[in-house]
Short mmCIF file of C-alpha atoms in Angstrom, two decimals:
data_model
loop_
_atom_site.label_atom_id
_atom_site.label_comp_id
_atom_site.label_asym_id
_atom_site.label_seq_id
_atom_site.Cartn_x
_atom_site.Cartn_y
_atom_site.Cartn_z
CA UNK A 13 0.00 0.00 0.00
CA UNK A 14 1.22 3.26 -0.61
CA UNK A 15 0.17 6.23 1.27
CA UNK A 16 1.22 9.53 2.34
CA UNK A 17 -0.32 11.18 5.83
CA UNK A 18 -0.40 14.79 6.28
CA UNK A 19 -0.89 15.20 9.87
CA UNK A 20 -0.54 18.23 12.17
CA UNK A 21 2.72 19.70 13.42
CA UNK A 22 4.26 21.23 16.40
CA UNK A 23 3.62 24.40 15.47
CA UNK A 24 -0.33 24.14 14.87
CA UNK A 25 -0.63 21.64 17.78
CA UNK A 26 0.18 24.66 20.25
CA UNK A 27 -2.81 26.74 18.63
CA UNK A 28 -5.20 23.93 18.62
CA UNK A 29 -4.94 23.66 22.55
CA UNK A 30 -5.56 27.89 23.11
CA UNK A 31 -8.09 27.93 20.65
CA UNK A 32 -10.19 24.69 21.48
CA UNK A 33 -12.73 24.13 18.58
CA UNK A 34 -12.00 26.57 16.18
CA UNK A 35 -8.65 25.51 16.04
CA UNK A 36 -9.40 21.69 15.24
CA UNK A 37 -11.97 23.48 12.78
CA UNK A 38 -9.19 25.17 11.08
CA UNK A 39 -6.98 22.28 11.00
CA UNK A 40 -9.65 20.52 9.48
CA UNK A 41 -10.31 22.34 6.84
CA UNK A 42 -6.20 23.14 6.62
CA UNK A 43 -5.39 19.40 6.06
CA UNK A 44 -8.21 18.48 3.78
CA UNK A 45 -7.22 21.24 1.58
CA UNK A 46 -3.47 19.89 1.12
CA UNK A 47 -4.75 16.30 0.52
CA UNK A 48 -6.43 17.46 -2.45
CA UNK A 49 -4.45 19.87 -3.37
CA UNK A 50 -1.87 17.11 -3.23
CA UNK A 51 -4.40 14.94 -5.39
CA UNK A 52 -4.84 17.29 -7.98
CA UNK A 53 -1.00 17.83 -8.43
CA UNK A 54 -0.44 14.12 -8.72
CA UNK A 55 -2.77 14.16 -11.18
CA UNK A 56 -1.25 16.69 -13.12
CA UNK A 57 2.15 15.61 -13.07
CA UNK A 58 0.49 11.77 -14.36
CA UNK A 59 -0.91 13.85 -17.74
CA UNK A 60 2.60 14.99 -18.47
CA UNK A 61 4.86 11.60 -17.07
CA UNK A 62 2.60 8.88 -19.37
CA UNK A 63 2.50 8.66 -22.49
CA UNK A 64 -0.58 10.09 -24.80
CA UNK A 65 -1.57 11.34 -20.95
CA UNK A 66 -3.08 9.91 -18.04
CA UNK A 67 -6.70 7.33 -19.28
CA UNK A 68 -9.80 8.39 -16.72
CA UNK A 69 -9.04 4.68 -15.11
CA UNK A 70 -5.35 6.29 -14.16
CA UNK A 71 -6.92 9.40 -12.90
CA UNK A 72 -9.19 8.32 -10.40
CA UNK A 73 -6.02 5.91 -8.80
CA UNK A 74 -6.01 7.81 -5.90
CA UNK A 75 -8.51 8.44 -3.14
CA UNK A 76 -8.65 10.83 -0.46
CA UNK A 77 -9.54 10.38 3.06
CA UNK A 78 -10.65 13.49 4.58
CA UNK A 79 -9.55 14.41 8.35
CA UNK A 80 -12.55 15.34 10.54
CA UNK A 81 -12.67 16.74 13.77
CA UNK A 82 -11.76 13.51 15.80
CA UNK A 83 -8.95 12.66 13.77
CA UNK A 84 -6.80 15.28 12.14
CA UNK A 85 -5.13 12.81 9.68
CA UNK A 86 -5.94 13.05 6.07
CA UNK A 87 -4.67 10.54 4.01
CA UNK A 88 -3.71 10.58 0.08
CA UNK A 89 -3.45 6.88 -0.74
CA UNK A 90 -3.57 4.56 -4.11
CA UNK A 91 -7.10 3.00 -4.14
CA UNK A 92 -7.25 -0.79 -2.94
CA UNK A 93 -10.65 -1.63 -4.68
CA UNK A 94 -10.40 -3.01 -7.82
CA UNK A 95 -13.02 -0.65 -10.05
CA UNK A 96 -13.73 -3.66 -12.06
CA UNK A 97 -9.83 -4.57 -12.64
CA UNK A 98 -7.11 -5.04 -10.75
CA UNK A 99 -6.47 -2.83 -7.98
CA UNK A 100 -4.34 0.54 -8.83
CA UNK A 101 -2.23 -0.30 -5.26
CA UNK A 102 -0.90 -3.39 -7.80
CA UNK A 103 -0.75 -2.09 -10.54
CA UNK A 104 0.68 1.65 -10.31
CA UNK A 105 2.62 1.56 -6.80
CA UNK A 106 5.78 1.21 -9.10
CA UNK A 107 5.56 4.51 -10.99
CA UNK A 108 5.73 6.06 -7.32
CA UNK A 109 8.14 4.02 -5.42
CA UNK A 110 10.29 2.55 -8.47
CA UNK A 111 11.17 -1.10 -8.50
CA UNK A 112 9.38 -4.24 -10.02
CA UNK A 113 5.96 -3.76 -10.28
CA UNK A 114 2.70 -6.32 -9.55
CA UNK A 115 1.33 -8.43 -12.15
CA UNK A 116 -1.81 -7.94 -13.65
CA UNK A 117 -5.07 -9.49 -13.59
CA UNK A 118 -4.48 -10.93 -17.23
CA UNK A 119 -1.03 -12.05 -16.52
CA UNK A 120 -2.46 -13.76 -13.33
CA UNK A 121 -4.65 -15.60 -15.57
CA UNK A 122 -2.08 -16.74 -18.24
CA UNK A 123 0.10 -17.73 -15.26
CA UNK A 124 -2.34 -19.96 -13.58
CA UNK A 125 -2.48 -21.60 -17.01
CA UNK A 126 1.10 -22.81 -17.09
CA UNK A 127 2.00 -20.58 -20.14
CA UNK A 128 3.84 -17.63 -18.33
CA UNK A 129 6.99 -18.39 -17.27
CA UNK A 130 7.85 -17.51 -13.71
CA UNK A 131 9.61 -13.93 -13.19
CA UNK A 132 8.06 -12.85 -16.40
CA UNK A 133 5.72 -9.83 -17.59
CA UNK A 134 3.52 -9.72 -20.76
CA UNK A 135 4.54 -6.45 -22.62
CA UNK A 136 2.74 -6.09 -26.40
CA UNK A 137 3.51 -7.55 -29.79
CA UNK A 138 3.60 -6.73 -33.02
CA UNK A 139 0.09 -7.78 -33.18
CA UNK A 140 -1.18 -6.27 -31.07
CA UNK A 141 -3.54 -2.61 -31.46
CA UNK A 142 -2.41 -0.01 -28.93
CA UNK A 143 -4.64 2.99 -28.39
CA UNK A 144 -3.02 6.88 -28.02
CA UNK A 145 -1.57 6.10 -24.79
CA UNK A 146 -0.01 2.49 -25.23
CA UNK A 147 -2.52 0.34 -23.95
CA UNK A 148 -4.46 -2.71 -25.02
CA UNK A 149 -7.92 -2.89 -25.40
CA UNK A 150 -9.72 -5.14 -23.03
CA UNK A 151 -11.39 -6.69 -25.85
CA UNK A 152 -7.83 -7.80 -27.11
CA UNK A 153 -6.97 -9.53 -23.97
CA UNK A 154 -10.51 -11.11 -23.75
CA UNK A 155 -9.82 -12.64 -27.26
CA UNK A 156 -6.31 -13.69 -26.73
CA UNK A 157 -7.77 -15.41 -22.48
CA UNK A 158 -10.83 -17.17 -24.68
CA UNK A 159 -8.67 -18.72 -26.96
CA UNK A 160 -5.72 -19.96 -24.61
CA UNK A 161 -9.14 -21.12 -22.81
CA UNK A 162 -10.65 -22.80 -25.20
CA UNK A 163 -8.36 -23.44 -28.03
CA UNK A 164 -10.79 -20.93 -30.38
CA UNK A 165 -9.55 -21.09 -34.17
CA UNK A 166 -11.39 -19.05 -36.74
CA UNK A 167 -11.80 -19.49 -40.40
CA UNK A 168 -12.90 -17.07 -43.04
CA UNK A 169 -13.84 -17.43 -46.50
CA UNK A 170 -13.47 -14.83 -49.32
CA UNK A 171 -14.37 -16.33 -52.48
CA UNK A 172 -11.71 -19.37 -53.13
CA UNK A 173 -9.74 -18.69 -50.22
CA UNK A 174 -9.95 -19.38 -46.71
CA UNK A 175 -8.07 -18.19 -44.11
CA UNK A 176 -7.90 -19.42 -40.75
CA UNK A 177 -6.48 -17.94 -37.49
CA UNK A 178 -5.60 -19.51 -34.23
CA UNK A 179 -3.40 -18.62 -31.22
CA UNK A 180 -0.67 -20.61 -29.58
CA UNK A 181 1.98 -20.48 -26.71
CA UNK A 182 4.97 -20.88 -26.32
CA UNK A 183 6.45 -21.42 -22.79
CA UNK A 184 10.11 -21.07 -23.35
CA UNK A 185 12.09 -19.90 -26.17
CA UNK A 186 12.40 -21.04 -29.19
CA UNK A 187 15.04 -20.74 -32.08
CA UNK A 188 14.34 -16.62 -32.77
CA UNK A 189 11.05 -16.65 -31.02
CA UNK A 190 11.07 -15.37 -27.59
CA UNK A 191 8.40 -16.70 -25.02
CA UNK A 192 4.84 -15.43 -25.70
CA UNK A 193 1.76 -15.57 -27.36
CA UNK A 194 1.69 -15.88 -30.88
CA UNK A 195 -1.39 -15.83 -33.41
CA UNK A 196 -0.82 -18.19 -36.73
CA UNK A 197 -2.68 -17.22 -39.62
CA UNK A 198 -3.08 -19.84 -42.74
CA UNK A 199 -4.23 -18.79 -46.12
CA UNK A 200 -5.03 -21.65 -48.74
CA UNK A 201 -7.32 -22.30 -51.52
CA UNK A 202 -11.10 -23.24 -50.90
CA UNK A 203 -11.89 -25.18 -53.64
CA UNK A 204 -9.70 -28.04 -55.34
CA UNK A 205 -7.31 -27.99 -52.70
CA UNK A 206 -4.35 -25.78 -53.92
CA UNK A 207 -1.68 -24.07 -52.45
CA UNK A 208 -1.69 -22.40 -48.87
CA UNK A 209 0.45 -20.58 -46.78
CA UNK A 210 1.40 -19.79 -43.15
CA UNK A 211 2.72 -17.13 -41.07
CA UNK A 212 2.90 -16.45 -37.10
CA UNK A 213 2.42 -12.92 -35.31
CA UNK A 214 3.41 -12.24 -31.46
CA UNK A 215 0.59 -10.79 -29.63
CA UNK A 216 2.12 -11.00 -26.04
CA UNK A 217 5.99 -12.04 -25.03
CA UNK A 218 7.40 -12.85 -22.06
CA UNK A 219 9.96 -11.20 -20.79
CA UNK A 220 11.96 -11.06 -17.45
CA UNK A 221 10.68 -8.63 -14.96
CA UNK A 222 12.62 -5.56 -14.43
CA UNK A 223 12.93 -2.92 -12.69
CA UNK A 224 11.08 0.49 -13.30
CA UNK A 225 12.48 3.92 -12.35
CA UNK A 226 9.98 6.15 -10.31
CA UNK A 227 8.39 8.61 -12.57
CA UNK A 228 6.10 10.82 -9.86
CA UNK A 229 7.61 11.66 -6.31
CA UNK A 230 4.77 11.51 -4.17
CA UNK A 231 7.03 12.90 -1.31
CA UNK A 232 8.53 15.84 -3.26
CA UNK A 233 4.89 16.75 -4.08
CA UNK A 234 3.31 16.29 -0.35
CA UNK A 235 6.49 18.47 1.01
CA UNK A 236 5.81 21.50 -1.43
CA UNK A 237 2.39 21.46 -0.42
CA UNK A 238 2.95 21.05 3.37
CA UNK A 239 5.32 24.33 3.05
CA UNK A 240 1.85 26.49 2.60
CA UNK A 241 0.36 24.50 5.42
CA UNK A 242 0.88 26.73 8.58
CA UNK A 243 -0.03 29.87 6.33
CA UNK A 244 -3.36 28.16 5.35
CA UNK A 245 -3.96 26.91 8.81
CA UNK A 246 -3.78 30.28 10.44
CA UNK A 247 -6.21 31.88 7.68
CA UNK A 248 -8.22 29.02 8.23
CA UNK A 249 -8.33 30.23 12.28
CA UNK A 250 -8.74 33.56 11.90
CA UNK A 251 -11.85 32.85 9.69
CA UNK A 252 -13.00 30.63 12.39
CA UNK A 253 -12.74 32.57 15.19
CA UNK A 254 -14.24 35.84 13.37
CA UNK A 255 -17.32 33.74 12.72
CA UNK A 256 -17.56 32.08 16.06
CA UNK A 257 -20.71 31.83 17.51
#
């Protein structure tokens, strides 16, 4: 999980004693406002660090816990629930902290099946569609799942020819073909037989898991916000305590 806390200091704790409730109003309302300030500067910096810019999915990784007036924490954190995928805490914690990151929901899959070797990430192949930012569709990955499933082939016919596609794995290198998932496509004549012909396309491969460089600092980004905290917190009072009742 990873999480940054922005929590009251010395400084503010001092004021929050002298000026009972107003003060742990103020601090409130202080705290809340860096989280999200913090939140919407993460954001930011994601449109400009990945490529074609951050998708809605990546914008909504993080999720704000507000402080309240029993507990003057508030808490900036990579969301645990999966949204319908896998969870961004697994998927995204290595663009923050650096290092190897968490496989996927789809690589889980293919692993469970045998076909990824251990260690390894899928990255794209040549077959593979990528939108504006680099991603697959999740109708791609359905396709390529169903078929490892299920052994799907296809065959079309266009006048005398037929063509039929089908996918296969391989586990393990082999002569110039690295690990992966390849589709095979065969092209031959429909009628009397004739002539037909072959060729293979990589959709996923394998490769070793590395490790990635950190491409937002989360701390660098809470710490230039925290500098404006005391400032904020004391307009925050003096509003409170001119409206005190």
């Amino acid at each position: 999980m990873l999480t940054i806390n922005i929590t009251g200091i010395d400084a503010v704790r001092t004021q929050l004693a002298a000026a009972g409730k107003q003060a742990t109003f103020a601090a409130r309302q202080a705290l809340n406002n860096a989280a999200f300030a913090i939140n919407k500067q993460i954001k930011a910096d994601m449109q400009g660090a990945f490529q074609g810019g951050a998708t809605p999915y990546t914008l909504r990784a993080f999720n704000v816990t507000k402080a309240s007036k029993d507990n003057l924490v508030a808490t900036v954190m990579l969301r645990t629930d999966a949204q319908g995928g896998t969870p961004h805490s697994q998927t995204m914690a290595h663009l923050f902290t650096g290092g190897s990151r968490q496989w996927k929901k789809f690589e889980g899959l293919i692993r469970a099946s045998g076909a990824m070797p251990a260690g390894s990430i899928a990255v794209p192949g040549a077959g593979i569609r990528l939108d504006a930012r680099g991603n697959m569709s999740r109708a791609q990955i359905k396709e390529l799942l169903g078929a490892l499933r299920t052994g799907m082939q296809t065959v079309r016919r266009k006048g005398k020819q037929q063509q039929a596609t089908g996918y296969f794995v391989l586990p393990q290198r082999t002569g110039k073909l690295m690990p992966g998932i390849y589709k095979r496509t065969t092209t031959g004549g429909w009628v009397g037989g004739g002539k037909s012909s072959s060729g293979i396309t990589p959709m996923l491969v394998f490769v070793p898991m590395g490790t990635w460089r950190k491409y937002i600092d989360m701390d660098a980004i809470a710490q230039n916000q925290l500098q404006g905290f005391v400032a904020d917190f004391n307009t925050q009072l003096r509003q409170a305590l001119a409206t005190a009742k």
